[in-house]
Backbone as CSV, one residue per row, in Angstrom:
resi,resn,N_x,N_y,N_z,CA_x,CA_y,CA_z,C_x,C_y,C_z
1,MET,-81.629,61.103,-59.314,-80.639,62.134,-59.043,-80.750,62.602,-57.605
2,SER,-79.639,62.877,-57.023,-79.588,63.380,-55.664,-79.992,64.837,-55.648
3,ARG,-80.396,65.282,-54.477,-80.732,66.694,-54.333,-79.487,67.561,-54.321
4,ARG,-78.333,66.994,-54.165,-77.094,67.770,-54.107,-76.494,67.926,-55.490
5,ARG,-76.669,69.020,-56.075,-76.017,69.421,-57.318,-76.093,68.357,-58.405
6,GLY,-77.148,67.611,-58.456,-77.364,66.685,-59.557,-76.491,65.443,-59.543
7,LEU,-75.907,65.088,-58.409,-75.113,63.870,-58.346,-76.043,62.677,-58.237
8,PRO,-75.771,61.613,-58.938,-76.625,60.431,-58.836,-76.535,59.829,-57.443
9,HIS,-77.646,59.261,-56.972,-77.686,58.630,-55.658,-76.695,57.470,-55.640
10,GLY,-75.965,57.335,-54.536,-74.997,56.253,-54.418,-73.611,56.637,-54.898
11,ASN,-73.454,57.802,-55.462,-72.145,58.267,-55.902,-71.248,58.411,-54.680
12,PRO,-70.031,57.858,-54.704,-69.161,57.976,-53.530,-68.830,59.418,-53.193
13,CYS,-68.945,60.301,-54.152,-68.665,61.706,-53.889,-69.799,62.355,-53.112
14,HIS,-70.896,61.634,-52.952,-72.055,62.150,-52.242,-71.822,62.138,-50.741
15,GLU,-70.847,61.298,-50.285,-70.578,61.179,-48.855,-69.961,62.467,-48.329
16,ARG,-70.154,62.705,-47.058,-69.533,63.861,-46.410,-69.106,63.448,-45.016
17,ASN,-68.171,64.184,-44.463,-67.637,63.791,-43.173,-68.655,63.898,-42.059
18,GLY,-69.674,64.698,-42.180,-70.698,64.817,-41.158,-71.525,63.556,-41.017
19,ASP,-71.476,62.667,-42.032,-72.227,61.420,-41.963,-71.493,60.360,-41.147
20,LEU,-70.249,60.617,-40.798,-69.491,59.643,-40.026,-69.981,59.634,-38.587
21,PRO,-70.011,58.480,-37.952,-70.469,58.440,-36.556,-69.527,59.213,-35.649
22,ASP,-70.120,59.933,-34.719,-69.380,60.691,-33.710,-68.394,61.686,-34.303
23,SER,-68.685,62.193,-35.472,-67.775,63.152,-36.086,-68.018,64.532,-35.511
24,ASN,-66.969,65.168,-35.042,-67.047,66.532,-34.543,-66.506,67.511,-35.562
25,VAL,-66.170,67.013,-36.738,-65.603,67.856,-37.776,-66.736,68.591,-38.477
26,PRO,-66.588,69.886,-38.727,-67.636,70.629,-39.412,-67.928,70.030,-40.778
27,HIS,-69.168,70.178,-41.222,-69.606,69.627,-42.502,-68.908,70.332,-43.652
28,ILE,-68.321,69.562,-44.523,-67.800,70.070,-45.787,-68.289,69.108,-46.845
29,ALA,-68.923,69.623,-47.836,-69.436,68.776,-48.905,-68.272,68.369,-49.795
30,LEU,-67.781,67.157,-49.614,-66.628,66.702,-50.376,-66.959,66.511,-51.846
31,HIS,-68.242,66.399,-52.172,-68.599,66.207,-53.575,-68.278,67.428,-54.414
32,ARG,-67.937,68.539,-53.773,-67.601,69.750,-54.513,-66.110,69.847,-54.811
33,LEU,-65.309,68.955,-54.256,-63.870,69.026,-54.455,-63.468,68.253,-55.708
34,PRO,-62.729,68.885,-56.613,-62.346,68.201,-57.841,-61.445,66.996,-57.584
35,SER,-60.629,67.029,-56.544,-59.720,65.913,-56.294,-60.470,64.661,-55.849
36,THR,-61.634,64.806,-55.263,-62.394,63.633,-54.836,-63.389,63.181,-55.897
37,CYS,-63.734,64.043,-56.811,-64.704,63.710,-57.853,-64.229,64.284,-59.181
38,PRO,-63.334,63.598,-59.865,-62.799,64.164,-61.093,-63.862,64.379,-62.158
39,GLU,-64.951,63.590,-62.115,-65.978,63.746,-63.135,-66.836,64.982,-62.895
40,GLN,-66.743,65.556,-61.724,-67.543,66.738,-61.397,-66.933,67.941,-62.104
41,ASN,-67.706,68.649,-62.851,-67.244,69.826,-63.565,-67.461,71.039,-62.679
42,LEU,-66.377,71.613,-62.181,-66.495,72.799,-61.338,-66.367,74.030,-62.209
43,SER,-67.462,74.733,-62.344,-67.403,75.982,-63.090,-66.930,77.108,-62.187
44,GLU,-67.031,76.908,-60.903,-66.611,77.921,-59.945,-65.261,77.508,-59.367
45,GLY,-64.176,77.817,-60.037,-62.836,77.428,-59.605,-62.481,77.959,-58.233
46,GLN,-62.873,79.179,-57.959,-62.562,79.747,-56.650,-63.300,79.013,-55.548
47,HIS,-64.542,78.627,-55.831,-65.315,77.909,-54.820,-64.645,76.568,-54.503
48,GLY,-64.149,75.901,-55.526,-63.455,74.630,-55.327,-62.190,74.800,-54.511
49,ARG,-61.430,75.863,-54.790,-60.214,76.127,-54.021,-60.552,76.455,-52.569
50,LYS,-61.659,77.168,-52.370,-62.083,77.509,-51.008,-62.414,76.237,-50.230
51,LYS,-63.140,75.327,-50.860,-63.496,74.071,-50.195,-62.250,73.228,-49.923
52,LEU,-61.317,73.238,-50.869,-60.077,72.505,-50.670,-59.287,73.095,-49.504
53,LYS,-59.265,74.410,-49.391,-58.598,75.092,-48.276,-59.275,74.713,-46.960
54,GLU,-60.616,74.680,-46.945,-61.340,74.294,-45.730,-60.980,72.867,-45.316
55,LEU,-60.930,71.985,-46.296,-60.577,70.599,-46.008,-59.142,70.509,-45.491
56,SER,-58.259,71.254,-46.107,-56.866,71.283,-45.667,-56.756,71.780,-44.226
57,ASP,-57.517,72.810,-43.886,-57.516,73.338,-42.517,-58.017,72.295,-41.530
58,ILE,-59.062,71.573,-41.902,-59.618,70.545,-41.017,-58.607,69.419,-40.810
59,VAL,-57.945,69.008,-41.881,-56.936,67.954,-41.765,-55.808,68.416,-40.846
60,ALA,-55.386,69.671,-40.989,-54.323,70.204,-40.128,-54.757,70.204,-38.666
61,ILE,-55.992,70.610,-38.401,-56.510,70.623,-37.030,-56.588,69.205,-36.479
62,GLU,-57.094,68.278,-37.299,-57.202,66.891,-36.849,-55.827,66.295,-36.552
63,LEU,-54.833,66.624,-37.369,-53.475,66.137,-37.114,-52.918,66.717,-35.817
64,GLU,-53.191,67.996,-35.583,-52.732,68.623,-34.342,-53.412,67.988,-33.129
65,LEU,-54.726,67.737,-33.231,-55.445,67.076,-32.138,-54.903,65.666,-31.908
66,HIS,-54.609,64.971,-33.012,-54.045,63.622,-32.915,-52.709,63.655,-32.170
67,ASP,-51.845,64.605,-32.536,-50.551,64.747,-31.849,-50.748,65.039,-30.367
68,MET,-51.731,65.883,-30.038,-51.990,66.217,-28.637,-52.479,64.993,-27.874
69,ARG,-53.290,64.139,-28.541,-53.758,62.912,-27.891,-52.587,61.966,-27.636
70,ILE,-51.681,61.862,-28.611,-50.516,60.993,-28.460,-49.648,61.475,-27.303
71,LYS,-49.480,62.788,-27.176,-48.659,63.353,-26.103,-49.372,63.322,-24.759
72,GLY,-50.647,62.906,-24.752,-51.393,62.817,-23.504,-51.992,64.132,-23.052
73,LEU,-51.985,65.129,-23.929,-52.547,66.427,-23.564,-54.062,66.455,-23.720
74,LEU,-54.593,65.542,-24.526,-56.039,65.408,-24.709,-56.406,63.946,-24.524
75,PRO,-57.613,63.675,-24.055,-58.027,62.276,-23.914,-58.272,61.653,-25.282
76,THR,-58.040,60.352,-25.378,-58.353,59.641,-26.609,-59.835,59.330,-26.623
77,ALA,-60.323,58.860,-27.739,-61.745,58.544,-27.860,-62.145,57.447,-26.881
78,ASN,-61.208,56.557,-26.541,-61.503,55.446,-25.637,-61.399,55.825,-24.171
79,THR,-60.849,57.001,-23.894,-60.657,57.424,-22.512,-61.971,57.906,-21.931
80,VAL,-62.296,57.398,-20.780,-63.495,57.851,-20.087,-63.059,58.863,-19.043
81,LEU,-63.596,60.059,-19.161,-63.261,61.092,-18.190,-64.237,60.992,-17.030
82,ALA,-63.714,60.663,-15.899,-64.562,60.563,-14.716,-63.804,61.114,-13.525
83,SER,-64.532,61.741,-12.666,-63.887,62.225,-11.452,-63.714,61.041,-10.509
84,PRO,-62.709,61.098,-9.680,-62.503,59.981,-8.761,-63.733,59.764,-7.884
85,ALA,-64.021,58.500,-7.622,-65.195,58.175,-6.817,-65.021,58.678,-5.387
86,LYS,-63.790,58.734,-4.934,-63.524,59.124,-3.557,-62.613,60.344,-3.553
87,LYS,-62.943,61.292,-2.727,-62.078,62.456,-2.542,-61.041,62.109,-1.487
88,PHE,-59.826,62.529,-1.728,-58.751,62.295,-0.770,-58.466,63.593,-0.030
89,ARG,-58.031,63.444,1.209,-57.724,64.600,2.052,-56.314,64.463,2.586
90,TRP,-55.529,65.523,2.479,-54.207,65.535,3.093,-54.409,65.827,4.567
91,THR,-54.010,64.901,5.422,-54.223,65.078,6.858,-52.924,65.386,7.593
92,GLY,-51.846,65.460,6.848,-50.570,65.840,7.454,-50.415,67.352,7.433
93,LYS,-49.237,67.792,7.811,-48.949,69.224,7.803,-48.642,69.673,6.375
94,VAL,-48.953,70.918,6.085,-48.672,71.467,4.760,-47.164,71.465,4.503
95,VAL,-46.377,71.742,5.524,-44.922,71.742,5.361,-44.428,70.352,4.954
96,ASP,-45.088,69.304,5.440,-44.716,67.941,5.055,-45.011,67.702,3.576
97,LEU,-46.135,68.211,3.127,-46.489,68.074,1.717,-45.481,68.821,0.846
98,VAL,-45.100,70.003,1.258,-44.114,70.781,0.491,-42.777,70.041,0.453
99,GLU,-42.393,69.436,1.562,-41.151,68.652,1.601,-41.221,67.502,0.600
100,LEU,-42.366,66.833,0.561,-42.569,65.747,-0.391,-42.536,66.265,-1.832
101,LEU,-43.178,67.401,-2.074,-43.186,67.986,-3.423,-41.765,68.292,-3.898
102,TYR,-40.978,68.901,-3.038,-39.596,69.220,-3.413,-38.778,67.954,-3.639
103,ALA,-39.026,66.917,-2.853,-38.309,65.653,-3.048,-38.677,65.032,-4.395
104,LEU,-39.968,65.017,-4.726,-40.405,64.475,-6.014,-39.827,65.285,-7.169
105,ASP,-39.815,66.599,-7.009,-39.260,67.467,-8.045,-37.756,67.237,-8.197
106,THR,-37.055,67.116,-7.088,-35.603,66.925,-7.116,-35.228,65.617,-7.802
107,CYS,-36.039,64.590,-7.614,-35.761,63.275,-8.200,-36.358,63.109,-9.596
108,ASP,-36.972,64.159,-10.128,-37.584,64.114,-11.468,-38.573,62.953,-11.604
109,CYS,-39.358,62.724,-10.554,-40.279,61.587,-10.519,-41.559,61.815,-11.316
110,ILE,-41.915,63.044,-11.586,-43.172,63.338,-12.270,-42.860,64.078,-13.561
111,ASP,-43.345,63.522,-14.666,-43.100,64.087,-16.002,-41.613,64.325,-16.260
112,ASN,-40.796,63.408,-15.804,-39.341,63.494,-15.997,-38.756,64.819,-15.532
113,GLY,-39.363,65.404,-14.532,-38.852,66.656,-13.979,-39.188,67.884,-14.799
114,GLU,-40.044,67.731,-15.788,-40.392,68.861,-16.650,-41.513,69.712,-16.069
115,ILE,-41.972,69.359,-14.901,-43.024,70.123,-14.231,-42.391,70.758,-12.991
116,GLY,-42.743,71.989,-12.729,-42.158,72.694,-11.594,-42.887,72.422,-10.293
117,VAL,-42.289,72.874,-9.209,-42.857,72.663,-7.878,-44.225,73.333,-7.762
118,GLU,-44.360,74.518,-8.309,-45.646,75.229,-8.214,-46.753,74.454,-8.924
119,GLU,-46.443,73.887,-10.096,-47.435,73.078,-10.810,-47.770,71.815,-10.026
120,LEU,-46.747,71.203,-9.446,-46.987,70.035,-8.593,-47.875,70.409,-7.418
121,ALA,-47.601,71.556,-6.820,-48.394,72.012,-5.672,-49.850,72.206,-6.077
122,ASP,-50.083,72.782,-7.249,-51.459,72.963,-7.726,-52.152,71.617,-7.918
123,ALA,-51.440,70.665,-8.522,-52.024,69.341,-8.756,-52.329,68.633,-7.437
124,PHE,-51.388,68.659,-6.509,-51.599,68.012,-5.211,-52.695,68.721,-4.421
125,SER,-52.797,70.028,-4.587,-53.879,70.771,-3.925,-55.229,70.277,-4.406
126,ASP,-55.338,70.052,-5.720,-56.590,69.538,-6.283,-56.874,68.123,-5.795
127,ILE,-55.861,67.292,-5.783,-56.043,65.892,-5.388,-56.430,65.768,-3.918
128,PHE,-55.730,66.510,-3.059,-55.893,66.333,-1.619,-56.749,67.395,-0.947
129,GLY,-57.253,68.350,-1.700,-58.134,69.359,-1.117,-57.465,70.230,-0.076
130,VAL,-56.210,70.556,-0.302,-55.480,71.414,0.627,-54.838,72.534,-0.187
131,GLU,-54.829,73.716,0.380,-54.223,74.840,-0.329,-52.748,74.930,0.048
132,VAL,-51.916,74.835,-0.961,-50.474,74.924,-0.748,-50.024,76.263,-1.323
133,LYS,-49.668,77.172,-0.429,-49.231,78.501,-0.859,-47.772,78.708,-0.484
134,ASN,-47.124,79.570,-1.220,-45.754,79.989,-0.899,-44.795,78.814,-0.719
135,CYS,-44.803,77.905,-1.675,-43.919,76.731,-1.584,-42.469,77.133,-1.370
136,TYR,-42.037,78.137,-2.093,-40.631,78.524,-1.997,-40.293,79.022,-0.593
137,ASN,-41.184,79.796,0.003,-40.936,80.286,1.370,-40.871,79.132,2.368
138,VAL,-41.765,78.158,2.195,-41.745,76.980,3.074,-40.428,76.232,2.881
139,TYR,-40.006,76.105,1.630,-38.738,75.435,1.327,-37.560,76.174,1.976
140,MET,-37.574,77.490,1.893,-36.494,78.275,2.513,-36.465,78.058,4.032
141,ASN,-37.636,77.955,4.646,-37.699,77.661,6.087,-37.138,76.269,6.385
142,MET,-37.410,75.318,5.504,-36.866,73.966,5.683,-35.342,73.997,5.605
143,LYS,-34.811,74.810,4.721,-33.354,74.907,4.579,-32.694,75.503,5.826
144,ARG,-33.444,76.280,6.587,-32.899,76.921,7.792,-32.868,75.985,9.002
145,ARG,-33.423,74.792,8.871,-33.421,73.849,9.988,-31.984,73.527,10.385
146,LYS,-31.754,73.395,11.683,-30.389,73.244,12.208,-29.979,71.802,12.498
147,ASP,-30.896,70.861,12.471,-30.574,69.470,12.802,-29.670,68.848,11.734
148,ASP,-29.180,67.637,12.048,-28.349,66.907,11.081,-29.089,66.717,9.758
149,SER,-30.348,66.373,9.858,-31.173,66.204,8.671,-32.239,67.293,8.666
150,ARG,-32.404,67.899,7.535,-33.412,68.956,7.427,-34.705,68.444,6.806
151,THR,-34.750,67.149,6.502,-35.933,66.571,5.861,-36.696,65.709,6.859
152,TYR,-37.346,66.357,7.793,-38.044,65.653,8.873,-39.075,64.659,8.339
153,PHE,-39.898,65.105,7.429,-40.989,64.262,6.940,-40.452,63.078,6.142
154,LEU,-39.508,63.329,5.258,-38.943,62.230,4.467,-38.237,61.218,5.362
155,ASP,-37.577,61.713,6.395,-36.924,60.808,7.354,-37.964,59.947,8.063
156,GLU,-39.066,60.566,8.437,-40.145,59.828,9.105,-40.748,58.787,8.164
157,LEU,-40.940,59.158,6.900,-41.471,58.203,5.917,-40.548,56.992,5.789
158,ARG,-39.259,57.254,5.639,-38.274,56.183,5.499,-38.285,55.278,6.724
159,GLU,-38.273,55.895,7.882,-38.240,55.137,9.136,-39.482,54.254,9.283
160,LYS,-40.646,54.823,9.051,-41.893,54.062,9.243,-42.066,52.974,8.189
161,LEU,-41.640,53.234,6.963,-41.753,52.211,5.927,-40.807,51.047,6.218
162,ASN,-39.594,51.353,6.631,-38.652,50.284,6.999,-39.182,49.464,8.171
163,LYS,-39.753,50.130,9.165,-40.332,49.435,10.323,-41.469,48.520,9.873
164,ARG,-42.295,48.997,8.991,-43.418,48.197,8.483,-42.905,46.952,7.765
165,MET,-41.847,47.109,6.981,-41.286,45.967,6.256,-40.700,44.934,7.214
166,VAL,-40.016,45.401,8.242,-39.448,44.484,9.245,-40.569,43.727,9.944
167,GLU,-41.619,44.437,10.350,-42.759,43.784,11.009,-43.419,42.782,10.075
168,SER,-43.512,43.120,8.811,-44.098,42.207,7.832,-43.243,40.953,7.683
169,ASP,-41.922,41.133,7.670,-41.013,39.983,7.582,-41.173,39.063,8.789
170,LEU,-41.344,39.658,9.969,-41.498,38.871,11.193,-42.799,38.081,11.202
171,LYS,-43.789,38.576,10.474,-45.086,37.886,10.405,-45.155,36.957,9.199
172,GLY,-44.016,36.628,8.627,-44.002,35.714,7.485,-44.359,36.389,6.173
173,GLY,-44.081,37.645,6.065,-44.340,38.357,4.813,-45.756,38.849,4.662
174,LYS,-46.552,38.688,5.706,-47.947,39.139,5.647,-48.012,40.656,5.743
175,PHE,-48.831,41.214,4.917,-49.014,42.662,4.898,-50.257,43.008,5.699
176,LYS,-50.095,43.880,6.655,-51.225,44.300,7.488,-52.080,45.293,6.704
177,LYS,-53.304,44.867,6.425,-54.220,45.759,5.703,-54.870,46.714,6.673
178,ARG,-55.155,47.867,6.187,-55.796,48.880,7.032,-57.288,48.754,6.952
């Protein structure tokens, strides 16, 4: 006989979720649930309902965690969380970064546009180690520019990328590595 409430050793009802490898689920003795062990005589009906409620709560939590993993809000078990080996630094002007952020936001390039400029600024600040403050004020200053084009940085990006492609074509398609 097992030490647990007189269940014979090897009884499948003797198993519990805490015995599973890498289980983070709190221990619940499933051998006490009538639905998992019909031969078990529960004299304490309330205790059985309490355990069933606990199991139901755990299943609900696990389903919610599963949904969050599917949506990418939590890492999956196979995901290795590691910080990048190399830190990146933004070496351009902050106004250029803000111009890029607004362009990405306008084109819905990140999370289908469901993320705002301020959230993008926070993420880019973390990635590039630069503090981006008052994005909206910087944007308003960009709008006040008087030239034909008010997107200086984006224009420069377009120009330099096109030049690089032309130079690459002239060299037989070879890409100049840095």
